[in-house]
Amino acid sequence: MELSPTAYVILGMLSWSPKSGYDIKGLVDHTTRFFWAASYGQIYPELRRLAEAGLIEAKDTDTGGRRRTVYGLTPGGRAQLREWLAGDPEVFELRDEGLLRLFFAGAAPATAPSTLDAKRRHHETVIAQLREIEAAGKPEGFAEIVLRYGIEMNEWAVEWCERAGAELEAPAKGKGGR
Amino acid sequence: MELSPTAYVILGMLSWSPKSGYDIKGLVDHTTRFFWAASYGQIYPELRRLAEAGLIEAKDTDTGGRRRTVYGLTPGGRAQLREWLAGDPEVFELRDEGLLRLFFAGAAPATAPSTLDAKRRHHETVIAQLREIEAAGKPEGFAEIVLRYGIEMNEWAVEWCERAGAELEAPAKGKGGR
DNA sequence: ATAAACATGTAACATGTTACATGATTAT
DNA sequence: ATAATCATGTAACATGTTACATGTTTAT
């Protein structure tokens, strides 16, 4: 069976412990969002599909009035997750509008420093968010490794923006930039 | 007027010189693809929209039998591009299936080293492609800066994969004990 | 009371990929 | 002749976001 990577986000989350769609969305927003986001519009329909495929199972635990459907992995779902983990990753996509603007900055060179600045600020914001997650959740094992990746990659990007910004200022060939 | 970033890819390409849809696709594949991809299915309809909006202009140059529509920026299109360049970048998205697999590797820990290895190989492949572009096109100015970003970022990622791989192999000390 | 958080879901929209259809020109 | 490249375009499909609709429970 061919599943989307987003389906594996769900399977992976449920491999830790049973969860509701709401739980999954909350976890995604605090963990994988930086390298794999997912919205309710994806999660709820996907939960239904996975349940129909027998990879997850609903344990309708409505605690009184508030309806809440908690799903758990079936043995088949766990096998599917492990099979996916054993394969090679295929998707790697980056969409960086800052880089795009910088690339075309020749049409308005004066805008380059502020583009670089905005990009740097973006990465700094992400670092702050990741550090918060780090402090709050004290992740361990693979989650911690991946979180460190996020922090270090964004730190690298901040440094690059600073270096590139300095380079832009350096060749001041009497053009009267600024 | 609200344009998609992909529309600005076209406007940016045309700001250098007039081009056909085919030209644009070829250039995208050799330049922006690493941080902003575009397919024919996006480019041709977008060219039509931009022409209808008066931001670009077709100069129907059919060289004999082979039909070829070359577009150039109008003054309005150039203004639109410059306006966009002056704003702050908004989109930054990463989709890294390798990181996702690593994140969930707890369900099959033995798969982690090969995931890391595949991710490293991916980044090495990209570096090789970017170096080829660098050697072939001798980019200058902002294009060169952005190309260097691509190479350096992927080098950083390769190093990270090596470091993380070494950590995985190292006996689990430092945690708990100590 | 009322705001925030919990909880599920759908519909409309936007974006993007792939395969297909068509045909001309150039290099081998 | 035939493969590669040039060249344009569409249709079907896949993916993903946003806004909306609905209602409960908990904290202030």
Short mmCIF file of C-alpha atoms (C1' of nucleotides) in Angstrom, two decimals:
data_model
loop_
_atom_site.label_atom_id
_atom_site.label_comp_id
_atom_site.label_asym_id
_atom_site.label_seq_id
_atom_site.Cartn_x
_atom_site.Cartn_y
_atom_site.Cartn_z
CA MET A 1 0.00 0.00 0.00
CA GLU A 2 1.24 3.44 -0.96
CA LEU A 3 0.90 5.98 1.80
CA SER A 4 1.81 9.66 1.77
CA PRO A 5 4.53 10.90 4.11
CA THR A 6 1.81 12.73 5.99
CA ALA A 7 0.16 9.39 6.71
CA TYR A 8 3.44 8.26 8.24
CA VAL A 9 3.47 11.32 10.47
CA ILE A 10 0.24 9.98 11.95
CA LEU A 11 1.47 6.40 12.14
CA GLY A 12 4.67 7.61 13.80
CA MET A 13 2.83 9.70 16.37
CA LEU A 14 0.56 6.80 17.21
CA SER A 15 3.53 4.46 17.54
CA TRP A 16 4.40 6.34 20.73
CA SER A 17 0.91 6.14 22.21
CA PRO A 18 -2.77 6.34 21.15
CA LYS A 19 -3.93 9.82 20.26
CA SER A 20 -6.82 11.84 18.89
CA GLY A 21 -6.66 13.95 15.76
CA TYR A 22 -6.50 17.00 17.95
CA ASP A 23 -3.58 15.53 19.92
CA ILE A 24 -1.75 14.77 16.70
CA LYS A 25 -2.22 18.28 15.36
CA GLY A 26 -0.90 19.73 18.62
CA LEU A 27 2.14 17.46 18.59
CA VAL A 28 2.89 18.17 14.93
CA ASP A 29 2.83 21.90 15.68
CA HIS A 30 5.38 21.40 18.44
CA THR A 31 7.63 18.92 16.71
CA THR A 32 7.62 17.96 13.05
CA ARG A 33 6.16 21.24 11.83
CA PHE A 34 9.61 22.61 11.04
CA PHE A 35 10.30 19.88 8.51
CA TRP A 36 6.84 18.43 7.93
CA ALA A 37 3.66 20.36 8.61
CA ALA A 38 0.08 19.04 8.63
CA SER A 39 -3.32 20.73 8.96
CA TYR A 40 -6.65 19.44 10.30
CA GLY A 41 -7.81 19.27 6.72
CA GLN A 42 -5.20 16.59 6.17
CA ILE A 43 -5.21 14.85 9.52
CA TYR A 44 -8.90 14.00 9.95
CA PRO A 45 -9.48 12.57 6.47
CA GLU A 46 -6.19 10.69 6.72
CA LEU A 47 -7.20 9.17 10.06
CA ARG A 48 -10.35 7.87 8.44
CA ARG A 49 -8.42 6.40 5.52
CA LEU A 50 -5.89 4.73 7.79
CA ALA A 51 -8.68 3.28 9.91
CA GLU A 52 -10.44 1.94 6.80
CA ALA A 53 -7.16 0.39 5.71
CA GLY A 54 -6.87 -1.32 9.08
CA LEU A 55 -3.60 0.36 9.99
CA ILE A 56 -5.08 2.20 12.94
CA GLU A 57 -8.02 1.49 15.20
CA ALA A 58 -10.49 3.87 16.83
CA LYS A 59 -11.21 3.42 20.48
CA ASP A 60 -14.27 5.62 20.82
CA THR A 61 -13.68 7.04 24.24
CA ASP A 62 -16.22 9.81 24.65
CA THR A 63 -15.61 11.00 28.17
CA GLY A 64 -19.14 12.15 28.88
CA GLY A 65 -20.38 14.92 26.59
CA ARG A 66 -17.19 15.81 24.77
CA ARG A 67 -16.71 13.48 21.89
CA ARG A 68 -13.15 12.32 21.37
CA THR A 69 -11.87 9.57 19.13
CA VAL A 70 -8.57 8.11 20.17
CA TYR A 71 -6.74 5.98 17.65
CA GLY A 72 -4.08 3.38 18.21
CA LEU A 73 -1.76 1.51 15.84
CA THR A 74 -2.77 -2.00 14.80
CA PRO A 75 -0.05 -4.62 14.30
CA GLY A 76 -0.45 -4.04 10.57
CA GLY A 77 0.06 -0.32 11.05
CA ARG A 78 3.20 -0.89 13.06
CA ALA A 79 4.55 -3.20 10.37
CA GLN A 80 3.78 -0.56 7.73
CA LEU A 81 5.61 2.10 9.73
CA ARG A 82 8.66 -0.12 10.15
CA GLU A 83 8.69 -0.94 6.47
CA TRP A 84 8.67 2.77 5.64
CA LEU A 85 11.48 3.44 8.11
CA ALA A 86 13.62 0.82 6.39
CA GLY A 87 13.32 2.51 2.98
CA ASP A 88 15.16 5.50 1.60
CA PRO A 89 13.76 9.01 2.04
CA GLU A 90 12.62 10.56 -1.21
CA VAL A 91 11.19 13.99 -0.54
CA PHE A 92 13.43 16.92 0.12
CA GLU A 93 11.91 20.26 -0.70
CA LEU A 94 12.83 23.76 0.21
CA ARG A 95 10.81 26.87 -0.56
CA ASP A 96 12.68 29.94 0.56
CA GLU A 97 11.17 33.20 -0.62
CA GLY A 98 14.04 35.16 0.91
CA LEU A 99 16.54 33.33 -1.26
CA LEU A 100 14.27 33.93 -4.25
CA ARG A 101 14.16 37.67 -3.63
CA LEU A 102 17.88 37.78 -3.14
CA PHE A 103 18.36 35.87 -6.37
CA PHE A 104 16.45 38.53 -8.31
CA ALA A 105 17.72 41.48 -6.29
CA GLY A 106 19.59 42.77 -9.33
CA ALA A 107 16.38 44.51 -10.40
CA ALA A 108 16.45 46.58 -7.18
CA PRO A 109 19.84 46.08 -5.49
CA ALA A 110 19.04 48.41 -2.61
CA THR A 111 16.50 45.88 -1.32
CA ALA A 112 19.03 43.09 -0.79
CA PRO A 113 20.19 44.05 2.73
CA SER A 114 16.66 44.19 4.10
CA THR A 115 15.77 40.86 2.47
CA LEU A 116 18.81 39.33 4.10
CA ASP A 117 17.84 40.93 7.38
CA ALA A 118 14.30 39.58 7.21
CA LYS A 119 15.63 36.12 6.47
CA ARG A 120 17.99 36.31 9.42
CA ARG A 121 15.17 37.41 11.71
CA HIS A 122 13.03 34.54 10.49
CA HIS A 123 15.69 32.00 11.37
CA GLU A 124 16.21 33.64 14.76
CA THR A 125 12.49 33.35 15.47
CA VAL A 126 12.55 29.65 14.60
CA ILE A 127 15.55 29.12 16.86
CA ALA A 128 13.68 30.76 19.73
CA GLN A 129 10.67 28.52 19.14
CA LEU A 130 12.79 25.40 18.98
CA ARG A 131 14.61 26.34 22.18
CA GLU A 132 11.26 26.76 23.88
CA ILE A 133 10.25 23.30 22.74
CA GLU A 134 13.57 21.98 23.96
CA ALA A 135 13.13 23.57 27.37
CA ALA A 136 9.48 22.54 27.73
CA GLY A 137 9.56 19.00 26.44
CA LYS A 138 13.06 17.76 27.24
CA PRO A 139 12.98 15.50 24.20
CA GLU A 140 15.09 12.39 24.15
CA GLY A 141 16.55 10.00 21.63
CA PHE A 142 15.73 10.60 17.99
CA ALA A 143 13.40 13.49 18.69
CA GLU A 144 16.24 15.28 20.45
CA ILE A 145 18.62 14.60 17.57
CA VAL A 146 16.16 16.06 15.09
CA LEU A 147 15.46 19.06 17.31
CA ARG A 148 19.18 19.75 17.48
CA TYR A 149 19.27 19.59 13.70
CA GLY A 150 16.60 22.27 13.54
CA ILE A 151 18.40 24.55 15.95
CA GLU A 152 21.81 24.10 14.39
CA MET A 153 20.58 24.48 10.83
CA ASN A 154 18.87 27.73 11.67
CA GLU A 155 21.93 28.92 13.54
CA TRP A 156 23.95 28.17 10.44
CA ALA A 157 21.49 30.17 8.34
CA VAL A 158 21.69 33.15 10.71
CA GLU A 159 25.47 33.12 10.47
CA TRP A 160 25.27 32.90 6.69
CA CYS A 161 22.93 35.90 6.54
CA GLU A 162 25.37 37.88 8.66
CA ARG A 163 28.29 36.92 6.46
CA ALA A 164 26.40 37.69 3.25
CA GLY A 165 25.24 41.01 4.67
CA ALA A 166 28.83 41.94 5.46
CA GLU A 167 29.87 40.97 1.94
CA LEU A 168 27.23 43.21 0.46
CA GLU A 169 28.61 46.15 2.37
CA ALA A 170 32.24 45.34 1.62
CA PRO A 171 32.63 46.04 -2.11
CA ALA A 172 31.75 49.71 -1.79
CA LYS A 173 33.13 50.79 -5.12
CA GLY A 174 32.14 54.43 -4.91
CA LYS A 175 28.70 53.53 -6.25
CA GLY A 176 27.16 55.26 -3.27
CA GLY A 177 25.06 52.24 -2.27
CA ARG A 178 22.56 52.46 0.57
CA MET B 1 -2.34 42.91 -7.38
CA GLU B 2 -1.55 39.74 -5.47
CA LEU B 3 0.84 37.47 -7.30
CA SER B 4 2.18 34.10 -6.24
CA PRO B 5 5.91 33.73 -5.63
CA THR B 6 6.00 31.54 -8.73
CA ALA B 7 4.78 34.51 -10.75
CA TYR B 8 7.74 36.46 -9.42
CA VAL B 9 10.08 33.72 -10.58
CA ILE B 10 8.85 34.48 -14.09
CA LEU B 11 8.98 38.23 -13.64
CA GLY B 12 12.50 37.92 -12.24
CA MET B 13 13.72 35.76 -15.10
CA LEU B 14 12.26 38.16 -17.63
CA SER B 15 13.89 41.11 -15.86
CA TRP B 16 17.22 39.78 -17.13
CA SER B 17 16.08 39.38 -20.73
CA PRO B 18 13.02 38.28 -22.75
CA LYS B 19 12.38 34.55 -22.70
CA SER B 20 9.98 31.83 -23.76
CA GLY B 21 8.21 29.49 -21.35
CA TYR B 22 10.62 26.80 -22.39
CA ASP B 23 13.60 29.05 -21.64
CA ILE B 24 12.19 29.87 -18.23
CA LYS B 25 11.65 26.23 -17.36
CA GLY B 26 15.23 25.43 -18.36
CA LEU B 27 16.63 28.28 -16.31
CA VAL B 28 14.54 27.39 -13.27
CA ASP B 29 15.88 23.84 -13.43
CA HIS B 30 19.42 25.15 -13.40
CA THR B 31 19.02 27.86 -10.83
CA THR B 32 16.06 28.43 -8.52
CA ARG B 33 14.95 24.80 -8.48
CA PHE B 34 16.83 24.16 -5.23
CA PHE B 35 14.80 26.71 -3.33
CA TRP B 36 11.87 27.31 -5.65
CA ALA B 37 10.79 24.81 -8.30
CA ALA B 38 8.26 25.32 -11.13
CA SER B 39 6.76 22.97 -13.71
CA TYR B 40 5.38 23.61 -17.21
CA GLY B 41 1.94 23.13 -15.72
CA GLN B 42 2.57 26.26 -13.69
CA ILE B 43 4.67 28.29 -16.07
CA TYR B 44 2.48 28.37 -19.19
CA PRO B 45 -0.80 29.27 -17.48
CA GLU B 46 1.05 31.84 -15.36
CA LEU B 47 2.57 33.43 -18.47
CA ARG B 48 -0.90 33.84 -19.88
CA ARG B 49 -2.19 35.41 -16.66
CA LEU B 50 0.73 37.81 -16.43
CA ALA B 51 0.24 38.82 -20.05
CA GLU B 52 -3.48 39.42 -19.43
CA ALA B 53 -2.56 41.54 -16.43
CA GLY B 54 -0.24 43.59 -18.61
CA LEU B 55 2.86 42.77 -16.59
CA ILE B 56 4.53 40.96 -19.47
CA GLU B 57 4.21 41.23 -23.22
CA ALA B 58 4.40 38.55 -25.90
CA LYS B 59 6.57 39.22 -28.90
CA ASP B 60 5.39 36.45 -31.15
CA THR B 61 8.62 35.52 -32.81
CA ASP B 62 7.91 32.32 -34.71
CA THR B 63 11.18 31.59 -36.48
CA GLY B 64 9.71 29.87 -39.48
CA GLY B 65 7.80 26.71 -38.66
CA ARG B 66 8.68 26.33 -35.01
CA ARG B 67 6.34 28.39 -32.93
CA ARG B 68 7.95 30.22 -30.06
CA THR B 69 6.49 32.94 -27.89
CA VAL B 70 9.01 35.21 -26.27
CA TYR B 71 7.82 37.41 -23.43
CA GLY B 72 9.34 40.57 -22.07
CA LEU B 73 8.63 42.65 -18.97
CA THR B 74 6.46 45.74 -19.37
CA PRO B 75 7.24 48.82 -17.28
CA GLY B 76 4.33 47.80 -15.06
CA GLY B 77 5.82 44.34 -14.64
CA ARG B 78 9.16 45.78 -13.67
CA ALA B 79 7.50 48.04 -11.11
CA GLN B 80 5.62 45.05 -9.70
CA LEU B 81 8.85 43.07 -9.39
CA ARG B 82 10.60 45.92 -7.61
CA GLU B 83 7.70 46.36 -5.24
CA TRP B 84 7.88 42.68 -4.34
CA LEU B 85 11.64 42.89 -3.81
CA ALA B 86 11.13 45.72 -1.34
CA GLY B 87 8.75 43.66 0.85
CA ASP B 88 9.53 41.04 3.44
CA PRO B 89 9.76 37.37 2.44
CA GLU B 90 6.96 35.28 3.87
CA VAL B 91 7.31 31.72 2.71
CA PHE B 92 9.85 29.43 4.24
CA GLU B 93 9.02 25.77 3.98
CA LEU B 94 11.05 22.66 4.41
CA ARG B 95 9.88 19.13 3.73
CA ASP B 96 12.57 16.68 4.70
CA GLU B 97 11.45 13.06 4.67
CA GLY B 98 14.83 11.95 6.01
CA LEU B 99 14.38 14.04 9.12
CA LEU B 100 10.86 12.68 9.45
CA ARG B 101 12.07 9.08 9.34
CA LEU B 102 14.81 9.83 11.81
CA PHE B 103 12.28 11.47 14.10
CA PHE B 104 10.22 8.28 14.22
CA ALA B 105 13.16 5.89 14.14
CA GLY B 106 12.34 4.74 17.65
CA ALA B 107 9.91 2.24 16.14
CA ALA B 108 12.80 0.57 14.28
CA PRO B 109 16.08 1.96 15.64
CA ALA B 110 18.23 -0.19 13.37
CA THR B 111 17.04 1.84 10.37
CA ALA B 112 18.43 5.16 11.65
CA PRO B 113 21.99 4.84 10.30
CA SER B 114 20.82 4.07 6.78
CA THR B 115 18.33 6.94 6.85
CA LEU B 116 21.12 9.26 7.89
CA ASP B 117 23.30 7.81 5.18
CA ALA B 118 20.66 8.33 2.50
CA LYS B 119 20.17 11.90 3.63
CA ARG B 120 23.91 12.53 3.46
CA ARG B 121 24.08 11.06 -0.03
CA HIS B 122 21.20 13.27 -1.10
CA HIS B 123 22.97 16.41 0.04
CA GLU B 124 26.18 15.27 -1.63
CA THR B 125 24.30 14.81 -4.91
CA VAL B 126 22.90 18.32 -4.67
CA ILE B 127 26.35 19.73 -3.97
CA ALA B 128 27.67 18.00 -7.09
CA GLN B 129 24.85 19.47 -9.19
CA LEU B 130 25.39 22.94 -7.81
CA ARG B 131 29.12 22.72 -8.45
CA GLU B 132 28.37 21.78 -12.04
CA ILE B 133 26.12 24.80 -12.39
CA GLU B 134 28.83 26.93 -10.85
CA ALA B 135 31.45 25.62 -13.27
CA ALA B 136 29.21 25.86 -16.33
CA GLY B 137 27.53 29.20 -15.78
CA LYS B 138 30.05 31.24 -13.79
CA PRO B 139 27.23 33.11 -12.08
CA GLU B 140 27.85 36.59 -10.79
CA GLY B 141 26.37 38.98 -8.30
CA PHE B 142 23.26 37.87 -6.45
CA ALA B 143 22.95 34.62 -8.36
CA GLU B 144 26.42 33.66 -7.20
CA ILE B 145 25.62 34.55 -3.60
CA VAL B 146 22.54 32.37 -3.67
CA LEU B 147 24.42 29.53 -5.36
CA ARG B 148 27.05 29.68 -2.62
CA TYR B 149 24.23 29.47 -0.08
CA GLY B 150 23.03 26.26 -1.68
CA ILE B 151 26.46 24.69 -1.71
CA GLU B 152 27.34 25.73 1.83
CA MET B 153 23.99 24.73 3.27
CA ASN B 154 24.26 21.26 1.77
CA GLU B 155 27.84 20.97 2.98
CA TRP B 156 26.63 21.85 6.43
CA ALA B 157 23.95 19.15 6.17
CA VAL B 158 26.51 16.54 5.07
CA GLU B 159 28.69 17.37 8.05
CA TRP B 160 25.70 17.16 10.35
CA CYS B 161 24.79 13.72 9.01
CA GLU B 162 28.33 12.54 9.61
CA ARG B 163 28.32 13.90 13.15
CA ALA B 164 24.92 12.41 13.94
CA GLY B 165 25.98 9.08 12.45
CA ALA B 166 29.05 9.01 14.66
CA GLU B 167 26.88 9.80 17.67
CA LEU B 168 24.60 6.89 16.86
CA GLU B 169 27.54 4.52 16.75
CA ALA B 170 29.08 5.78 19.97
CA PRO B 171 28.03 3.78 23.04
CA ALA B 172 25.20 5.50 24.86
CA LYS B 173 27.17 7.22 27.55
CA GLY B 174 26.57 10.67 28.92
CA LYS B 175 22.89 9.89 29.30
CA GLY B 176 21.78 8.78 32.76
CA GLY B 177 25.27 7.61 33.80
CA ARG B 178 27.92 10.29 34.02
"C1'" DA C 1 -20.33 35.29 31.95
"C1'" DT C 2 -16.89 34.63 28.94
"C1'" DA C 3 -12.65 33.50 27.01
"C1'" DA C 4 -9.60 29.87 26.07
"C1'" DA C 5 -8.81 25.41 25.07
"C1'" DC C 6 -10.73 20.96 23.70
"C1'" DA C 7 -12.60 18.41 19.77
"C1'" DT C 8 -14.15 16.99 15.03
"C1'" DG C 9 -15.08 17.67 10.62
"C1'" DT C 10 -16.11 19.72 5.69
"C1'" DA C 11 -15.99 22.77 1.60
"C1'" DA C 12 -13.84 25.97 -1.18
"C1'" DC C 13 -9.83 27.29 -2.72
"C1'" DA C 14 -4.89 27.37 -4.07
"C1'" DT C 15 -0.90 25.13 -5.50
"C1'" DG C 16 1.74 21.93 -7.84
"C1'" DT C 17 3.07 17.41 -10.42
"C1'" DT C 18 2.73 14.05 -14.06
"C1'" DA C 19 1.40 12.26 -18.05
"C1'" DC C 20 -0.24 13.13 -22.30
"C1'" DA C 21 -0.85 15.36 -26.93
"C1'" DT C 22 1.19 17.68 -30.64
"C1'" DG C 23 4.53 19.06 -33.78
"C1'" DA C 24 9.29 21.26 -35.63
"C1'" DT C 25 14.31 21.26 -35.96
"C1'" DT C 26 18.91 19.57 -35.37
"C1'" DA C 27 22.49 16.27 -34.74
"C1'" DT C 28 24.04 11.47 -35.44
"C1'" DA D 1 15.85 7.38 -40.16
"C1'" DT D 2 15.82 8.33 -35.59
"C1'" DA D 3 16.89 10.24 -31.35
"C1'" DA D 4 17.41 14.42 -28.87
"C1'" DT D 5 16.07 18.82 -28.15
"C1'" DC D 6 13.07 22.64 -28.92
"C1'" DA D 7 8.43 24.24 -28.01
"C1'" DT D 8 3.60 24.83 -26.18
"C1'" DG D 9 -0.10 23.49 -23.89
"C1'" DT D 10 -3.92 20.75 -21.20
"C1'" DA D 11 -6.18 17.35 -18.12
"C1'" DA D 12 -6.17 14.41 -14.38
"C1'" DC D 13 -4.52 13.91 -10.20
"C1'" DA D 14 -2.41 14.86 -5.63
"C1'" DT D 15 -1.51 17.77 -1.95
"C1'" DG D 16 -2.29 21.23 1.21
"C1'" DT D 17 -4.44 25.62 3.42
"C1'" DT D 18 -8.13 28.42 5.19
"C1'" DA D 19 -12.32 29.44 6.66
"C1'" DC D 20 -16.30 27.83 8.37
"C1'" DA D 21 -19.60 25.03 11.19
"C1'" DT D 22 -20.59 22.91 15.45
"C1'" DG D 23 -20.47 21.95 20.20
"C1'" DT D 24 -18.12 20.91 25.14
"C1'" DT D 25 -15.30 21.81 29.14
"C1'" DT D 26 -12.29 24.41 32.05
"C1'" DA D 27 -10.25 28.44 33.89
"C1'" DT D 28 -10.80 33.31 35.08
#
